[in-house]
Amino acid sequence: CSEPFSRLAVNKVVPKFGRLKTWTRSYIDLDQNRLSQPVLIGFIEFKGFEGGLIHKLGPSWKNPKIGSKVSAVFVSKKQRHKNILDIKYFDRPSSP
């Protein structure tokens, strides 16, 4: 949000599918340690929304294509905390 800790004025439902706007491969974790396996990070846009989400891409991606359709893969309902980490990663959609 543009103003930290401001109250949301409108709630909107995010579409089931998004599009990969750009991506990168990271060899360093958040603590600046070298990873044994790189992770793919993507910027996901959703129709009808300004901006998007930055999040991990799933293990099925080797060389993602910009513009690819993606969908969120969630942790189990018991593991959810109502935050961005409820999404494990974004992957290729299993349905059209």
GROMACS .gro file of C-alpha atoms in nm:
model
   96
    1CYS     CA    1   0.000   0.000   0.000
    2SER     CA    2   0.112   0.355  -0.059
    3GLU     CA    3   0.040   0.460   0.300
    4PRO     CA    4   0.163   0.213   0.566
    5PHE     CA    5  -0.096   0.092   0.815
    6SER     CA    6  -0.380   0.263   0.631
    7ARG     CA    7  -0.721   0.098   0.629
    8LEU     CA    8  -0.835  -0.079   0.313
    9ALA     CA    9  -1.132   0.098   0.158
   10VAL     CA   10  -1.234  -0.172  -0.092
   11ASN     CA   11  -1.208  -0.550  -0.081
   12LYS     CA   12  -1.172  -0.730  -0.414
   13VAL     CA   13  -1.152  -1.098  -0.500
   14VAL     CA   14  -0.833  -1.182  -0.689
   15PRO     CA   15  -0.883  -1.387  -1.007
   16LYS     CA   16  -0.782  -1.753  -0.995
   17PHE     CA   17  -0.516  -1.703  -1.264
   18GLY     CA   18  -0.247  -1.440  -1.307
   19ARG     CA   19   0.024  -1.370  -1.563
   20LEU     CA   20   0.398  -1.381  -1.515
   21LYS     CA   21   0.524  -1.028  -1.586
   22THR     CA   22   0.893  -1.095  -1.514
   23TRP     CA   23   1.112  -1.334  -1.319
   24THR     CA   24   1.461  -1.393  -1.183
   25ARG     CA   25   1.670  -1.680  -1.052
   26SER     CA   26   1.818  -1.625  -0.705
   27TYR     CA   27   2.123  -1.806  -0.568
   28ILE     CA   28   2.119  -1.618  -0.236
   29ASP     CA   29   1.863  -1.647   0.048
   30LEU     CA   30   1.719  -1.362   0.256
   31ASP     CA   31   2.011  -1.389   0.502
   32GLN     CA   32   2.262  -1.356   0.214
   33ASN     CA   33   2.365  -1.723   0.233
   34ARG     CA   34   2.442  -1.916  -0.086
   35LEU     CA   35   2.162  -2.160  -0.175
   36SER     CA   36   2.242  -2.518  -0.277
   37GLN     CA   37   1.966  -2.491  -0.540
   38PRO     CA   38   1.853  -2.158  -0.689
   39VAL     CA   39   1.494  -2.042  -0.645
   40LEU     CA   40   1.284  -1.873  -0.911
   41ILE     CA   41   1.104  -1.554  -0.810
   42GLY     CA   42   0.833  -1.402  -1.026
   43PHE     CA   43   0.627  -1.085  -1.043
   44ILE     CA   44   0.264  -1.189  -1.096
   45GLU     CA   45  -0.002  -0.951  -1.233
   46PHE     CA   46  -0.378  -1.002  -1.204
   47LYS     CA   47  -0.644  -0.869  -1.440
   48GLY     CA   48  -0.832  -0.576  -1.287
   49PHE     CA   49  -0.557  -0.492  -1.037
   50GLU     CA   50  -0.282  -0.234  -1.036
   51GLY     CA   51   0.057  -0.381  -0.941
   52GLY     CA   52   0.099  -0.746  -0.849
   53LEU     CA   53   0.274  -0.994  -0.620
   54ILE     CA   54   0.635  -1.100  -0.596
   55HIS     CA   55   0.656  -1.466  -0.499
   56LYS     CA   56   0.829  -1.798  -0.559
   57LEU     CA   57   0.764  -1.994  -0.875
   58GLY     CA   58   0.696  -2.367  -0.844
   59PRO     CA   59   0.934  -2.655  -0.909
   60SER     CA   60   0.787  -2.733  -1.253
   61TRP     CA   61   0.940  -2.414  -1.396
   62LYS     CA   62   1.287  -2.442  -1.549
   63ASN     CA   63   1.295  -2.139  -1.780
   64PRO     CA   64   0.968  -1.946  -1.728
   65LYS     CA   65   0.820  -1.751  -2.018
   66ILE     CA   66   0.702  -1.396  -1.957
   67GLY     CA   67   0.326  -1.381  -2.013
   68SER     CA   68   0.267  -1.739  -1.895
   69LYS     CA   69  -0.056  -1.808  -1.709
   70VAL     CA   70   0.003  -1.898  -1.341
   71SER     CA   71  -0.206  -1.998  -1.042
   72ALA     CA   72  -0.134  -2.000  -0.670
   73VAL     CA   73  -0.055  -2.324  -0.488
   74PHE     CA   74  -0.156  -2.293  -0.122
   75VAL     CA   75  -0.033  -2.462   0.195
   76SER     CA   76  -0.286  -2.690   0.366
   77LYS     CA   77  -0.577  -2.516   0.539
   78LYS     CA   78  -0.439  -2.617   0.881
   79GLN     CA   79  -0.110  -2.438   0.806
   80ARG     CA   80  -0.262  -2.108   0.692
   81HIS     CA   81  -0.214  -1.784   0.886
   82LYS     CA   82  -0.402  -1.540   0.659
   83ASN     CA   83  -0.086  -1.389   0.511
   84ILE     CA   84   0.118  -1.404   0.189
   85LEU     CA   85   0.297  -1.719   0.308
   86ASP     CA   86  -0.030  -1.912   0.275
   87ILE     CA   87   0.078  -1.927  -0.090
   88LYS     CA   88   0.357  -2.187  -0.130
   89TYR     CA   89   0.435  -2.073  -0.484
   90PHE     CA   90   0.286  -1.997  -0.825
   91ASP     CA   91   0.282  -2.275  -1.081
   92ARG     CA   92   0.141  -2.360  -1.420
   93PRO     CA   93  -0.235  -2.400  -1.387
   94SER     CA   94  -0.358  -2.759  -1.378
   95SER     CA   95  -0.683  -2.660  -1.553
   96PRO     CA   96  -0.728  -2.444  -1.867
   0.00000   0.00000   0.00000
